[in-house]
mmCIF file of C-alpha atoms in Angstrom:
data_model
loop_
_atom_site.group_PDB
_atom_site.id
_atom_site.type_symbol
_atom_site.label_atom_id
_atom_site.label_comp_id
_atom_site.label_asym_id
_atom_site.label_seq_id
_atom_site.Cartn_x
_atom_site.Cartn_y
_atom_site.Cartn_z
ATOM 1 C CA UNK A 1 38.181 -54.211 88.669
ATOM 2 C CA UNK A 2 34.844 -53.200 88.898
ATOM 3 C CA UNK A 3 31.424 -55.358 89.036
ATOM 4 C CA UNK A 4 30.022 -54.438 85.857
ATOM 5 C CA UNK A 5 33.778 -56.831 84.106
ATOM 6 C CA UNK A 6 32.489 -59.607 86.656
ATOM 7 C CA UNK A 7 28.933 -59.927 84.989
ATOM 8 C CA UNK A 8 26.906 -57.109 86.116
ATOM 9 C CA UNK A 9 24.165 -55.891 83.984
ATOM 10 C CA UNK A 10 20.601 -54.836 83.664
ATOM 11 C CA UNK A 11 19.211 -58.036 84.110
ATOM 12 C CA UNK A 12 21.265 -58.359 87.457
ATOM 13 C CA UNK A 13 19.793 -55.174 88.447
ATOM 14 C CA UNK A 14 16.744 -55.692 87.798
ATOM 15 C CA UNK A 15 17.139 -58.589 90.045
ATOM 16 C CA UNK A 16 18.507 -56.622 92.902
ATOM 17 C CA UNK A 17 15.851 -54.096 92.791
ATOM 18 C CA UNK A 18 12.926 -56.968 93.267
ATOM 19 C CA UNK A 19 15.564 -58.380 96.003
ATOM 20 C CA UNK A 20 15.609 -55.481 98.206
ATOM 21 C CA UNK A 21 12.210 -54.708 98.034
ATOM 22 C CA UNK A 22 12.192 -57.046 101.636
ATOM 23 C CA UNK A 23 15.264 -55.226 103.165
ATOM 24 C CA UNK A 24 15.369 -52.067 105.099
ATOM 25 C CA UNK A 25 17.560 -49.876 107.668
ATOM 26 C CA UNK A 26 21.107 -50.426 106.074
ATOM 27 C CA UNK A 27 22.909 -49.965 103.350
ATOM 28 C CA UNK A 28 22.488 -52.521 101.025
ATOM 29 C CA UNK A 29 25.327 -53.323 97.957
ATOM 30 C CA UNK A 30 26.035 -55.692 95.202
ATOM 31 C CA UNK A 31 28.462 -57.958 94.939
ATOM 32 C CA UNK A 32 29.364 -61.116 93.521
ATOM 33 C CA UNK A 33 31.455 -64.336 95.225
ATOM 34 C CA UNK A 34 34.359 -64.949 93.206
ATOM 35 C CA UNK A 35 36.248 -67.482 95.777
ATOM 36 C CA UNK A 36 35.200 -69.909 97.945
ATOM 37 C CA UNK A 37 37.132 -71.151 101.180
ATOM 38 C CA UNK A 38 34.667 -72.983 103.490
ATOM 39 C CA UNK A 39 33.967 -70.325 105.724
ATOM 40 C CA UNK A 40 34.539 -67.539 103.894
ATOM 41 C CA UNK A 41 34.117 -65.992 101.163
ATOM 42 C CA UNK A 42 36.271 -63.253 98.391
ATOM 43 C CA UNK A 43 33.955 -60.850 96.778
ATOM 44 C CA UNK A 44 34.214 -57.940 94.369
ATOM 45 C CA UNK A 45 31.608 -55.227 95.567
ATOM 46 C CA UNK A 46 31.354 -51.999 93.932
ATOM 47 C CA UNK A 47 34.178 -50.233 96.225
ATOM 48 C CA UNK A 48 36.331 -53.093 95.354
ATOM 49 C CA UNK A 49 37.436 -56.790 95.925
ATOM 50 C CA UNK A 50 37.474 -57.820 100.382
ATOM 51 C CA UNK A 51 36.512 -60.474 102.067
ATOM 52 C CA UNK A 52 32.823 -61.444 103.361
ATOM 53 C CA UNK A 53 30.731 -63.675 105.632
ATOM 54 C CA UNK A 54 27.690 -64.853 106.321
ATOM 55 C CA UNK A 55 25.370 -62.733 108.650
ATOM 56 C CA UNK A 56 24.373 -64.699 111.485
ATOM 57 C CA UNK A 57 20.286 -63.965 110.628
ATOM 58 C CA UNK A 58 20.983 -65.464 107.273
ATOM 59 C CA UNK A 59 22.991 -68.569 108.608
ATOM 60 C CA UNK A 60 19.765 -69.368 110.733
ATOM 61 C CA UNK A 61 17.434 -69.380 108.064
ATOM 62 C CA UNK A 62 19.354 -71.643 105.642
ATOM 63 C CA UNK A 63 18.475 -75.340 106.024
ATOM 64 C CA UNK A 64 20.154 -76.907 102.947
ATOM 65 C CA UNK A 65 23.507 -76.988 101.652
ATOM 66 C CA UNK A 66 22.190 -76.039 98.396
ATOM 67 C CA UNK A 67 20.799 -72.704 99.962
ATOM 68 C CA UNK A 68 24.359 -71.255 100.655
ATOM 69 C CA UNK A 69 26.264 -68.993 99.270
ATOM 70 C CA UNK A 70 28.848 -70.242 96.203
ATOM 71 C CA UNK A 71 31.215 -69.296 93.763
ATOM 72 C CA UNK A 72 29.729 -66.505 90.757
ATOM 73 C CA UNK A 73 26.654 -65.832 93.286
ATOM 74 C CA UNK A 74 25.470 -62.357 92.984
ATOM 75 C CA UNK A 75 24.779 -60.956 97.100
ATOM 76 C CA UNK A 76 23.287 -58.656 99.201
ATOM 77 C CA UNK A 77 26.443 -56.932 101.064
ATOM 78 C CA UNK A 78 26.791 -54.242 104.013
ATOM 79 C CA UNK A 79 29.930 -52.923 103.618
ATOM 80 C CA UNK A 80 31.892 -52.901 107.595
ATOM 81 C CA UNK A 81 35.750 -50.961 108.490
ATOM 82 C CA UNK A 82 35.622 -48.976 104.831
ATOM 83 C CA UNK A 83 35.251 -51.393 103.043
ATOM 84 C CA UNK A 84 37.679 -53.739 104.632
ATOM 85 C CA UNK A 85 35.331 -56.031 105.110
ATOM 86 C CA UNK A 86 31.973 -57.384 103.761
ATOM 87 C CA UNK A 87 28.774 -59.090 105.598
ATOM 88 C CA UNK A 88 26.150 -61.388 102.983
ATOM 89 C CA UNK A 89 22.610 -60.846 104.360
ATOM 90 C CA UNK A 90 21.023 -62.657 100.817
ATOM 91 C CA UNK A 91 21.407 -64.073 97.927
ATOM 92 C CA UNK A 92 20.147 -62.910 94.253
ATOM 93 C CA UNK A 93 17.835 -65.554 92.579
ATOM 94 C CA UNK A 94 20.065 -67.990 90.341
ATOM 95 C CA UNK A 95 20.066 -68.330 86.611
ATOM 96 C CA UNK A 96 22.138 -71.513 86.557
ATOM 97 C CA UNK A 97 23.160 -73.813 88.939
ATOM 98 C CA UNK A 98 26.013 -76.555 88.836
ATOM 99 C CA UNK A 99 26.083 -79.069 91.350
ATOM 100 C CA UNK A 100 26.717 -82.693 92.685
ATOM 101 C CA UNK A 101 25.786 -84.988 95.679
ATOM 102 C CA UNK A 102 28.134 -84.727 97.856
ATOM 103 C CA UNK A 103 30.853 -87.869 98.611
ATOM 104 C CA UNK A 104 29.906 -90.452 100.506
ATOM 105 C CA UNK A 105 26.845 -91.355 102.099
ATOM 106 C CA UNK A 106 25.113 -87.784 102.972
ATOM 107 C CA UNK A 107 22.385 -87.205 101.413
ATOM 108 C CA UNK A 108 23.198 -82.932 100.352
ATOM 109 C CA UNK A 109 24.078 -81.023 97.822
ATOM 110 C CA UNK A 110 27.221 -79.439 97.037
ATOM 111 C CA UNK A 111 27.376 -76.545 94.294
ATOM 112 C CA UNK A 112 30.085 -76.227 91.992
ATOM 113 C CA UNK A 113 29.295 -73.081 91.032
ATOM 114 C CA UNK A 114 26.266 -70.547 89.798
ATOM 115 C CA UNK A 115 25.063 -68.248 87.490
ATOM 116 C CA UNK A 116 27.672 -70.174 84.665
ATOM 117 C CA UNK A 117 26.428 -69.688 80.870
ATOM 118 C CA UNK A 118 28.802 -72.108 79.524
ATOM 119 C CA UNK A 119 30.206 -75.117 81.719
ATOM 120 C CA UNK A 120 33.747 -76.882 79.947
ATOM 121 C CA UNK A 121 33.845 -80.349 80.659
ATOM 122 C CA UNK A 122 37.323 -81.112 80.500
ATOM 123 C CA UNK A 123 38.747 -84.353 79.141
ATOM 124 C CA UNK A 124 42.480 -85.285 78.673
ATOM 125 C CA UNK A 125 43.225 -86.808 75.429
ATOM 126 C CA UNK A 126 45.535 -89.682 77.674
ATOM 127 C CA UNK A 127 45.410 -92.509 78.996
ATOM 128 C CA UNK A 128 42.336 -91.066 81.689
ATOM 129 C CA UNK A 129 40.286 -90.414 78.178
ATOM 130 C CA UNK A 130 36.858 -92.302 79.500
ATOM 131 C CA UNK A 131 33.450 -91.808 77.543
ATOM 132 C CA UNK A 132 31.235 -93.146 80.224
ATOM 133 C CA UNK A 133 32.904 -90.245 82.915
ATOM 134 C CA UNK A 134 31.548 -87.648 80.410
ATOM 135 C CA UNK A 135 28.035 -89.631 80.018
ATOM 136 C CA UNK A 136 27.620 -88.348 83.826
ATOM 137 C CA UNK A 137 29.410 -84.559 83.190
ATOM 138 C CA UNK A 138 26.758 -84.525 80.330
ATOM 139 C CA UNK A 139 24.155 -85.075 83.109
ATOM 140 C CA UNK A 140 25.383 -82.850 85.363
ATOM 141 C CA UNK A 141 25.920 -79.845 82.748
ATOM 142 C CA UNK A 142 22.125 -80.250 81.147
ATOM 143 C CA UNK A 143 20.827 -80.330 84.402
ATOM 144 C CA UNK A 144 22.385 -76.928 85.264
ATOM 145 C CA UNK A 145 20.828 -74.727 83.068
ATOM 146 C CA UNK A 146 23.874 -73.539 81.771
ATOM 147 C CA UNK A 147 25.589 -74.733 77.844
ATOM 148 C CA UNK A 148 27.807 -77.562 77.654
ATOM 149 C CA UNK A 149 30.970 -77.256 75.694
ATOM 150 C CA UNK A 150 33.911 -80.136 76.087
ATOM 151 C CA UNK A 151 37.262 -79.435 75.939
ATOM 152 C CA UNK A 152 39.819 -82.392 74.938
ATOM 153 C CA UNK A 153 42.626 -80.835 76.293
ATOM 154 C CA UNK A 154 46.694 -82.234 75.678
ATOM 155 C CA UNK A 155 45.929 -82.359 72.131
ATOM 156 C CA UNK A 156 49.833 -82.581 71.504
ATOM 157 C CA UNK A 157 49.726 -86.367 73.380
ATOM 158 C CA UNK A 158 47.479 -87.701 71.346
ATOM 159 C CA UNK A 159 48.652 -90.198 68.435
ATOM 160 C CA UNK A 160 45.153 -91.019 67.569
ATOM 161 C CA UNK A 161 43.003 -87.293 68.299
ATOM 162 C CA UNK A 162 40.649 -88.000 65.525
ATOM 163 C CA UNK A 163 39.689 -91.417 66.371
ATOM 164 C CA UNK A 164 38.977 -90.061 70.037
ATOM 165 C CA UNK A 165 37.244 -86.666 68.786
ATOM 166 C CA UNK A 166 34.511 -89.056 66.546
ATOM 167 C CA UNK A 167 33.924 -91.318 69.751
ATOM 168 C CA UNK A 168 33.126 -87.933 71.879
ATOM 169 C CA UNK A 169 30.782 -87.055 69.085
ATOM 170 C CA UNK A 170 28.989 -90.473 69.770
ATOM 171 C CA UNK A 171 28.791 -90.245 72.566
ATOM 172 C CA UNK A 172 27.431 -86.273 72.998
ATOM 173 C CA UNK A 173 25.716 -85.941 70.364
ATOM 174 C CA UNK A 174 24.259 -82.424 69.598
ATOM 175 C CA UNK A 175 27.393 -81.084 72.265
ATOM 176 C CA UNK A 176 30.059 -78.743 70.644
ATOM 177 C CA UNK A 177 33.493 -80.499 71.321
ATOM 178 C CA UNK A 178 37.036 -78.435 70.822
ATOM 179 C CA UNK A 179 40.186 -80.602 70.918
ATOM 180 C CA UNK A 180 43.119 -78.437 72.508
ATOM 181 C CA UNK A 181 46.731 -77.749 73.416
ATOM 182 C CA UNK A 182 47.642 -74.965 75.580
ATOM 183 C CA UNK A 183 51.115 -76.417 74.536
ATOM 184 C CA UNK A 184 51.059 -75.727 71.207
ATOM 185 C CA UNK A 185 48.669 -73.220 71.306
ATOM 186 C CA UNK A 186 46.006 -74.688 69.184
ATOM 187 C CA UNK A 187 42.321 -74.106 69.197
ATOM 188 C CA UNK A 188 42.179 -70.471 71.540
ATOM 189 C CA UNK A 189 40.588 -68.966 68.740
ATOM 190 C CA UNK A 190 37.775 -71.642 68.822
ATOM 191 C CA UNK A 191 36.639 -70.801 72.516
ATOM 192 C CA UNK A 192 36.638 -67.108 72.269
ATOM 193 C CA UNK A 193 33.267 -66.994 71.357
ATOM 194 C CA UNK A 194 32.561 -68.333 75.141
ATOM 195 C CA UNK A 195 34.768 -66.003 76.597
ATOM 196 C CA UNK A 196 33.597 -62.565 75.139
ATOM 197 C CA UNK A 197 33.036 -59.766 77.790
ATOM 198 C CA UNK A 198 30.486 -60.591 80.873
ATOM 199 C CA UNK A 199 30.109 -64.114 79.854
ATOM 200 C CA UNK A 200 30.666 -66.407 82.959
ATOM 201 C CA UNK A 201 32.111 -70.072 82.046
ATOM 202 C CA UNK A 202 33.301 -72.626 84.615
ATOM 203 C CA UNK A 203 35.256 -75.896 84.208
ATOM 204 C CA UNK A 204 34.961 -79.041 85.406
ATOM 205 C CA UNK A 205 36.591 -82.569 85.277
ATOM 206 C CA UNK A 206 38.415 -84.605 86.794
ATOM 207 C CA UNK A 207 41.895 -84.533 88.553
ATOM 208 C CA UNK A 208 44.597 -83.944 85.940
ATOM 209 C CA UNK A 209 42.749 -83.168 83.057
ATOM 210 C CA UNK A 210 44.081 -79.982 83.015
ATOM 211 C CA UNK A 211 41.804 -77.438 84.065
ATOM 212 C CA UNK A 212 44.279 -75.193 85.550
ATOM 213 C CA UNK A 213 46.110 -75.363 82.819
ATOM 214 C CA UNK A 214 43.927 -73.800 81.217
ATOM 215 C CA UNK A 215 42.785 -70.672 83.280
ATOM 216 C CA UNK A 216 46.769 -69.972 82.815
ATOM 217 C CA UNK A 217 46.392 -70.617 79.040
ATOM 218 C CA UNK A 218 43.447 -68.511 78.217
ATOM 219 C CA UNK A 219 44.586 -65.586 80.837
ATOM 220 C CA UNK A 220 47.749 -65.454 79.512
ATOM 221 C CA UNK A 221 49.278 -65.629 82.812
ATOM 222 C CA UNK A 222 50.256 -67.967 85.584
ATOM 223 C CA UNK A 223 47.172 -67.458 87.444
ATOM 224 C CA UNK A 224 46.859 -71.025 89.396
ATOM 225 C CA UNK A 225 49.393 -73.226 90.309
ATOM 226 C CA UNK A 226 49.742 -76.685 88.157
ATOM 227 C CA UNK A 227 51.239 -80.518 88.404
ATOM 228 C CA UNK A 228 52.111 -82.841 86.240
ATOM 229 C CA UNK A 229 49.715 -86.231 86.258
ATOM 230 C CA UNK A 230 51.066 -89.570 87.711
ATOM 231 C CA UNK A 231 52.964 -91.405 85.129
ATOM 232 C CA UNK A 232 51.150 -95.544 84.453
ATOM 233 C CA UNK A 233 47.776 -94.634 84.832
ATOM 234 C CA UNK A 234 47.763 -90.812 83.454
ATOM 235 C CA UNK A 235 45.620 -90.166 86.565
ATOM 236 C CA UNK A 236 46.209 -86.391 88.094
ATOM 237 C CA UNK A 237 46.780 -84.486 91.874
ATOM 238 C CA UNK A 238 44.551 -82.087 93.385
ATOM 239 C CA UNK A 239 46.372 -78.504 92.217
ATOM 240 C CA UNK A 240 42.957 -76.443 93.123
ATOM 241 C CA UNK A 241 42.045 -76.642 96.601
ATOM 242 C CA UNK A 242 39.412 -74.017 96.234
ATOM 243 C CA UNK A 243 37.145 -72.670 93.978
ATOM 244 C CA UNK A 244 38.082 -69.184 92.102
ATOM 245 C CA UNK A 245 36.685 -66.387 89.676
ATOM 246 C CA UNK A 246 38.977 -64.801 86.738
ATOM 247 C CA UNK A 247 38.388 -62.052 84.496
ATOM 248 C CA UNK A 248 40.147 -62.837 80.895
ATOM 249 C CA UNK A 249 42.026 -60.301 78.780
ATOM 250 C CA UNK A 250 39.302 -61.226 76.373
ATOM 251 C CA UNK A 251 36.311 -59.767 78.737
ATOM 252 C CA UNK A 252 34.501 -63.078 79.848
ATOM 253 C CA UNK A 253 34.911 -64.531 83.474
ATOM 254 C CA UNK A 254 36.363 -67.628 84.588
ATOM 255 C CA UNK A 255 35.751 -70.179 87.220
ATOM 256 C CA UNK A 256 38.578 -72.920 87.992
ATOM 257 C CA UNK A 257 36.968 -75.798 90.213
ATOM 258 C CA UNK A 258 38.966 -78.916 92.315
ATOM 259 C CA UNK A 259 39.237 -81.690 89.921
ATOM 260 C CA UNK A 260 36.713 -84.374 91.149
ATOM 261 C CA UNK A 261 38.058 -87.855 91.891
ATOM 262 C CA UNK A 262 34.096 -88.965 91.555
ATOM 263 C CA UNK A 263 31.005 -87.447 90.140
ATOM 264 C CA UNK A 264 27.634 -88.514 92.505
ATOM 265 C CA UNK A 265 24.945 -87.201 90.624
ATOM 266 C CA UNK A 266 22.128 -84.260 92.194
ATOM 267 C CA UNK A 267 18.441 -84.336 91.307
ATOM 268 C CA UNK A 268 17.377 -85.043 87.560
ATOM 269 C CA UNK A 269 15.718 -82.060 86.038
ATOM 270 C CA UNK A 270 15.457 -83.787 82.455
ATOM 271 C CA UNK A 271 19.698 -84.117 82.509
ATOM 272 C CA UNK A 272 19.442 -88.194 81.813
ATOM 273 C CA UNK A 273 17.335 -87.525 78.582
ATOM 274 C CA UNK A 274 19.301 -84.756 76.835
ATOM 275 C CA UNK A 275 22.322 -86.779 77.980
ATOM 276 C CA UNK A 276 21.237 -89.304 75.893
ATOM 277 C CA UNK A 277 18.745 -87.839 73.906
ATOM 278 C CA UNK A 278 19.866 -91.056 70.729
ATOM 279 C CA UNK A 279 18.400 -93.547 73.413
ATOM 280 C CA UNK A 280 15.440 -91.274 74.123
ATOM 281 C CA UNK A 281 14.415 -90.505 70.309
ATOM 282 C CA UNK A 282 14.561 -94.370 70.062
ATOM 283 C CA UNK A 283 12.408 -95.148 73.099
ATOM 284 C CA UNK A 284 9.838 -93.170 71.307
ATOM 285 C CA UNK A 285 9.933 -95.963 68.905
ATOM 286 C CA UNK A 286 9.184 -98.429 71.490
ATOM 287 C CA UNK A 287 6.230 -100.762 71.309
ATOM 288 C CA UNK A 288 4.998 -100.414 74.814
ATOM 289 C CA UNK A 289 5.243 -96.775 76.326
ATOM 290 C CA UNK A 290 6.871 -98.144 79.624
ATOM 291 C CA UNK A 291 9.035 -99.986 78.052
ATOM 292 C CA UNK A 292 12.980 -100.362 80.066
ATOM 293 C CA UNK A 293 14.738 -101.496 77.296
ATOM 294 C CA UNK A 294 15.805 -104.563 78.799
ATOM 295 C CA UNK A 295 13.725 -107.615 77.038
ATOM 296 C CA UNK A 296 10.937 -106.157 76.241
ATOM 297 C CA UNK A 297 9.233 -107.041 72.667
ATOM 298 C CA UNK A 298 9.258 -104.251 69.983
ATOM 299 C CA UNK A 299 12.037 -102.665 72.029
ATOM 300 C CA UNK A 300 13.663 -100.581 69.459
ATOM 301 C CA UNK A 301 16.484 -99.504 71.792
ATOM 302 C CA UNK A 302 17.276 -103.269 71.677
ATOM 303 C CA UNK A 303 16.620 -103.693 67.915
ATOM 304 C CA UNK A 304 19.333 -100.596 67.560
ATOM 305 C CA UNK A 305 22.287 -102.162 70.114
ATOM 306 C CA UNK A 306 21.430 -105.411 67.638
ATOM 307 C CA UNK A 307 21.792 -103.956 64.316
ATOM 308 C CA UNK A 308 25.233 -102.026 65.792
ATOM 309 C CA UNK A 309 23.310 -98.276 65.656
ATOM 310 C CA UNK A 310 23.623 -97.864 69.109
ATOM 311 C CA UNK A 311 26.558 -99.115 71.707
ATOM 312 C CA UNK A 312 25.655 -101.726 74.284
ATOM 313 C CA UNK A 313 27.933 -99.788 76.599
ATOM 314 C CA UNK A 314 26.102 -97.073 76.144
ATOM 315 C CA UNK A 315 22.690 -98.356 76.800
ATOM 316 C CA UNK A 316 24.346 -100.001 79.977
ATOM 317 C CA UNK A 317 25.755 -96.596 81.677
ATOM 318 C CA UNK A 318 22.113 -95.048 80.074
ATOM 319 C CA UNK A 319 20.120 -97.961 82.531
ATOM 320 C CA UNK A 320 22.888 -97.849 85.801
ATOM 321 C CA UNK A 321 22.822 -93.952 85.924
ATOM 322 C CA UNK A 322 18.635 -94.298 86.013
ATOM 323 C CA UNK A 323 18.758 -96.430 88.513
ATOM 324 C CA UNK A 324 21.054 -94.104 90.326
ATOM 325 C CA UNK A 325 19.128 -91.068 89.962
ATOM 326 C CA UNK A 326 15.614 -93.182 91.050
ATOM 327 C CA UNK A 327 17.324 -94.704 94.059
ATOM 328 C CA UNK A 328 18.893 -91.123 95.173
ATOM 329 C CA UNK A 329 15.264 -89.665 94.530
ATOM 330 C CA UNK A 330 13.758 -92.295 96.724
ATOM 331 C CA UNK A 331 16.454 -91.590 99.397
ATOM 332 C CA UNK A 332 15.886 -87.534 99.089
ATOM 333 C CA UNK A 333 12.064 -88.054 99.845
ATOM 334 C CA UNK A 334 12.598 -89.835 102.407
ATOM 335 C CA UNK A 335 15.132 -87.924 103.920
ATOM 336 C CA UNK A 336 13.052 -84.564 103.088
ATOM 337 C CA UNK A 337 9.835 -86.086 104.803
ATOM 338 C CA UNK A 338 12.451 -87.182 108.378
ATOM 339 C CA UNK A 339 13.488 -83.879 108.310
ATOM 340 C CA UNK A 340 9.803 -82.110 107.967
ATOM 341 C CA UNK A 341 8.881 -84.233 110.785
ATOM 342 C CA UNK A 342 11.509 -83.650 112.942
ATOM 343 C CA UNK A 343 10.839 -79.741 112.024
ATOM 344 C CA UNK A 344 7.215 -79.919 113.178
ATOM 345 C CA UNK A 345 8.097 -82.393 116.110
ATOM 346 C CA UNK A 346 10.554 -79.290 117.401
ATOM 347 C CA UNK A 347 8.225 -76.541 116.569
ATOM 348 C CA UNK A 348 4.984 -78.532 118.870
ATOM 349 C CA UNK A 349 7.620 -78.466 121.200
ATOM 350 C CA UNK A 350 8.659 -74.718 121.182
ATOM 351 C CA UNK A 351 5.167 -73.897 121.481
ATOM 352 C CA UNK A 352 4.242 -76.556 124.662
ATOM 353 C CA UNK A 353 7.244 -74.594 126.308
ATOM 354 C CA UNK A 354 6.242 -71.041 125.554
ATOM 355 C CA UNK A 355 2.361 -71.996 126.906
ATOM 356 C CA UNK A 356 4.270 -73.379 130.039
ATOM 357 C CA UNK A 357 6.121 -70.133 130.163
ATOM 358 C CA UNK A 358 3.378 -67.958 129.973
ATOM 359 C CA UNK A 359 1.347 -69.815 133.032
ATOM 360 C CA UNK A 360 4.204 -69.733 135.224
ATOM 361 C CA UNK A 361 4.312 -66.135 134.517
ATOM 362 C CA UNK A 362 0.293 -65.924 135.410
ATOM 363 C CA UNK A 363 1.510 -67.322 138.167
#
């Protein structure tokens, strides 16, 4: 394998030469992360695929989760024991970038992957088929930069596909939707147009939705390992513990992700509106510019969940996953201005101790 079937091309280049215009004395070579696992990484440099770490200068300097290394990053490598081994000292400036909150209650970021042109969000057409889940994928995919596509995957299950297909269409409207079965074989043909050679896509969804499934399906071989979903509730296991790069027979590159048993929502870069861009061409129509769609006179968001245009479940998710996104804002600002304080608080200290330093040397 060689860099330039992982994604390499002018435009990365071009990239690396304004990147090591700030790096001197070694000798500096590309590479890109395809595998993830915690503390380190697998990446394919130009001598070949090895393993790599983090250089302890760069470790320092990062202060956000966001800021570290992930899967389909493009790095700055030194090359250690032949080629045995790789150290990152940098990271390439992103194109895309996929990520979530993190679970729980701490406040960081955690990046699916990067530099993805076209994210699958992968549904099962089961019993875990849920409209309002993809609502939040939506938000998560627009925000990236990168092209959503949904996949309805287990195609074969389905009594009622059509029915399901038209509510997906609803519900993402303007979104290109492909039901499948890896099964049966049905609708490879339809995706090859995001898999052609040094095109990066990624996929995402949750727990037994089939995902790994479909890496096997599209690479034609049994690349990651696979379980069936709990019987009742249609609900999957975790089969990917990590997260891993492919290169297809077809040319384009792969990314298989941990199914996510909940999807906390990052920063809002305009996600919420193309995510439901129906609601947002009808709060144009609004009478009062600020209006929240609530009870508001000369609402027209209202008027359309009246006349039956628009779904009062959708308007529902549409006002909880604002308030969401506003409350996590409000909790990032603060948390961003703690932090800046507690930076300058240690830096006024650094400097009280080097001036005490320097008079006991005068001494």
């Amino acid at each position: 394998m060689t860099i330039e079937q992982y994604g390499w091309n002018k435009s990365w280049q071009s990239k690396w030469n304004d990147k090591l215009n700030g790096y001197e004395g070694k000798e500096y070579v590309p590479g890109r992360i395809i595998g993830d696992f915690g503390s380190k990484y697998r990446v394919m440099a130009e001598t070949g695929e090895t393993w790599g770490e983090l250089a302890g200068k760069l470790r320092h300097t990062l202060t956000d989760s966001g800021e570290y290394p992930a899967i389909g990053d493009w790095v700055v490598l030194v090359m250690q024991d032949g080629g045995e081994h790789a150290v990152i000292h940098g990271v390439l400036p992103r194109h895309s970038v996929i990520s979530r909150k993190v679970a729980g209650n701490t406040l960081d970021e955690q990046i699916v992957a990067s530099n993805v042109d076209t994210l699958f969000l992968v549904s099962a057409l089961n019993d875990d088929f849920n409209v309002r889940r993809m609502e939040r994928y939506l938000i998560m995919a627009w925000n990236s930069g990168a092209n959503p596509v949904i996949l309805l995957t287990k195609a074969d299950l389905c009594l009622d596909a059509e029915s399901k297909i038209a509510e997906m269409e609803r519900t993402a409207p303007g979104v290109a939707i492909h039901a499948v079965s890896a099964l049966l074989g049905d609708g490879r043909e339809e995706l090859l147009p995001y898999i052609s050679p040094g095109q990066t896509v990624a996929l995402t969804g949750s727990s037994g939705c089939g995902k790994s499934t479909m890496v096997n399906w599209l690479s034609g071989r049994n690349l990651q390992l696979t379980q069936d979903v709990r019987e009742g509730d249609s609900r999957g296991r975790h089969t990917t513990t990590h997260r891993e790069m492919f290169v297809l027979p077809d040319g384009g590159i792969i990314v298989d992700t941990p199914g996510m048993r909940e999807l906390q929502l990052w920063e809002d870069e305009g996600g919420l509106d193309l995510a439901f861009s129906d609601i947002s061409v009808l709060a144009a129509e609004c009478r009062f510019s600020d209006c929240r769609h609530e009870q508001e006179e000369g609402c027209a968001v209202l008027e359309a969940v009246a006349s039956g245009e628009l779904d009062e479940k959708r308007l529902w998710n549409y006002r909880k996953t604002q308030r969401e996104l506003q409350y996590q804002s409000s909790k990032e600002v603060k948390h961003k201005r703690k932090t800046a304080a507690a930076a300058t608080k240690a830096g006024s200290s650094r400097t009280r101790n080097s001036s005490w330093r320097r008079e006991l040397d005068d001494l």
